[in-house]
Short mmCIF file of C-alpha atoms in Angstrom, two decimals:
data_model
loop_
_atom_site.label_atom_id
_atom_site.label_comp_id
_atom_site.label_asym_id
_atom_site.label_seq_id
_atom_site.Cartn_x
_atom_site.Cartn_y
_atom_site.Cartn_z
CA MET A 218 136.68 87.86 93.03
CA LYS A 219 135.26 91.37 92.52
CA LYS A 220 131.68 90.03 92.57
CA LEU A 221 132.28 88.26 95.88
CA PHE A 222 133.44 91.53 97.42
CA LEU A 223 130.53 93.55 96.03
CA ILE A 224 127.74 91.30 97.32
CA PRO A 225 128.41 91.95 101.04
CA LEU A 226 129.01 95.65 100.33
CA VAL A 227 125.66 96.03 98.52
CA ALA A 228 123.87 94.11 101.29
CA PHE A 229 125.50 96.34 103.93
CA ILE A 230 124.48 99.55 102.17
CA ALA A 231 120.93 98.32 101.53
CA CYS A 232 120.46 97.16 105.11
CA ASN A 233 121.81 100.40 106.55
CA THR A 234 119.50 102.69 104.62
CA THR A 235 116.61 103.89 106.75
CA ALA A 236 112.97 103.42 105.79
CA ASP A 237 112.59 107.21 105.37
CA GLU A 238 115.52 107.34 102.95
CA LYS A 239 114.06 104.47 100.93
CA THR A 240 110.60 106.07 100.75
CA SER A 241 111.95 109.47 99.74
CA ASN A 242 114.05 107.92 96.97
CA ARG A 243 111.22 106.54 94.85
CA PRO A 244 111.12 109.10 92.04
CA SER A 245 107.57 109.76 90.86
CA GLU A 246 108.74 109.92 87.25
CA TRP A 247 109.48 106.18 87.52
CA HIS A 248 105.88 105.38 88.56
CA GLY A 249 103.81 103.53 85.98
CA SER A 250 104.24 100.72 83.52
CA TRP A 251 107.46 100.33 81.54
CA GLN A 252 108.11 97.83 78.76
CA ALA A 253 111.27 95.90 79.60
CA GLU A 254 113.82 94.24 77.34
CA TRP A 255 116.57 92.05 78.81
CA GLU A 256 119.65 91.31 76.76
CA THR A 257 123.10 89.91 77.19
CA PRO A 258 125.80 89.41 74.55
CA PRO A 259 126.17 85.78 73.40
CA GLU A 260 129.95 86.28 73.61
CA SER A 261 129.62 86.37 77.40
CA TYR A 262 128.44 82.75 77.38
CA PRO A 263 130.54 80.96 74.74
CA GLU A 264 129.74 77.54 76.24
CA VAL A 265 125.99 78.05 75.82
CA GLN A 266 124.57 76.77 72.55
CA ASP A 267 121.10 77.07 71.00
CA MET A 268 119.83 79.72 73.42
CA GLU A 269 118.26 83.13 72.90
CA PHE A 270 119.89 86.08 74.68
CA TYR A 271 116.84 88.39 74.69
CA MET A 272 113.61 88.56 76.70
CA THR A 273 110.73 91.00 77.12
CA GLY A 274 108.54 91.89 80.08
CA VAL A 275 107.14 94.73 82.15
CA PHE A 276 108.30 96.75 85.17
CA GLU A 277 105.31 98.26 87.04
CA PHE A 278 106.49 100.89 89.55
CA THR A 279 104.13 102.22 92.23
CA GLU A 280 104.80 104.46 95.23
CA ASP A 281 105.90 101.49 97.35
CA SER A 282 106.38 98.46 95.10
CA LEU A 283 107.77 97.19 91.83
CA THR A 284 106.20 94.24 90.05
CA LYS A 285 108.48 92.68 87.45
CA THR A 286 106.89 90.38 84.89
CA VAL A 287 109.24 88.46 82.62
CA ASN A 288 108.10 86.72 79.46
CA GLY A 289 110.41 83.74 79.44
CA TYR A 290 110.18 81.01 76.83
CA PRO A 291 111.88 77.67 76.06
CA GLY A 292 115.39 78.37 74.83
CA CYS A 293 115.67 81.74 76.60
CA ILE A 294 118.80 82.13 78.73
CA PHE A 295 116.93 84.28 81.30
CA ALA A 296 113.78 82.20 82.01
CA ILE A 297 111.67 79.48 80.43
CA ASP A 298 108.30 80.64 81.80
CA THR A 299 106.40 83.84 82.36
CA LEU A 300 107.10 84.90 85.95
CA SER A 301 105.93 87.81 88.08
CA HIS A 302 107.45 89.07 91.34
CA THR A 303 106.68 92.08 93.54
CA GLN A 304 109.28 93.81 95.72
CA SER A 305 109.80 97.18 97.32
CA TRP A 306 112.28 99.51 95.62
CA TYR A 307 114.24 102.72 95.94
CA VAL A 308 116.89 104.67 94.06
CA SER A 309 120.10 105.91 95.61
CA GLY A 310 122.71 107.65 93.49
CA ASP A 311 123.07 105.69 90.27
CA THR A 312 121.55 102.48 91.65
CA LEU A 313 118.08 100.91 91.72
CA TYR A 314 117.72 98.72 94.82
CA LEU A 315 115.06 96.01 95.07
CA MET A 316 114.12 94.73 98.52
CA ASN A 317 112.46 91.42 99.37
CA ALA A 318 109.39 91.15 101.62
CA SER A 319 111.62 90.68 104.65
CA GLU A 320 113.38 93.95 103.69
CA SER A 321 116.46 91.91 102.84
CA ALA A 322 118.45 93.06 99.83
CA GLY A 323 117.29 91.80 96.46
CA MET A 324 118.73 92.57 93.05
CA THR A 325 120.69 95.75 92.48
CA TYR A 326 120.80 97.47 89.11
CA ARG A 327 123.20 100.22 88.08
CA ILE A 328 121.37 103.01 86.26
CA ALA A 329 123.44 103.37 83.09
CA SER A 330 121.23 106.12 81.63
CA LYS A 331 117.76 107.58 82.01
CA ASP A 332 115.38 110.16 80.65
CA ASN A 333 111.58 110.59 80.73
CA GLU A 334 110.93 107.82 78.21
CA ARG A 335 113.79 105.35 78.71
CA ILE A 336 115.88 103.88 81.52
CA ARG A 337 118.87 101.63 80.84
CA LEU A 338 119.81 99.34 83.74
CA GLN A 339 122.83 97.10 84.13
CA LEU A 340 122.87 93.92 86.21
CA MET A 341 126.32 92.50 86.86
CA GLU A 342 128.79 93.04 84.01
CA ASP A 343 126.85 91.87 81.00
CA ILE A 344 123.10 91.84 81.59
CA PHE A 345 121.18 94.92 80.48
CA VAL A 346 117.53 95.86 80.93
CA THR A 347 116.05 98.68 78.88
CA LEU A 348 112.81 100.18 80.19
CA SER A 349 110.64 102.18 77.77
CA LYS A 350 107.40 104.11 78.39
#
């Protein structure tokens, strides 16, 4: 029930942020290539058998876009292929917002922690992405 409430709220906030706010909230210290590691605890998916709960990839931040490349593989809970997708992005408060080409809201990550060499993101309740320089 909580997730159903949050989806419209996140979309509302993302759609009501002006272009200037989005552009000014792209921290330069995020720019560049970051190694990415996705993980989720197997306990969150007790019905899933014979799957891996870990995946690697790359987040490539530029001034106006983010290209995510995921290295999926057979048996990976996240993806079975290598995929790449480019979106615009911005940071507001403790949240990383990704926007689709139509400027519609994409994924939203909570910034759990960050420093110059590492950013820990949380997607939903149990999916974590660790970015490392």
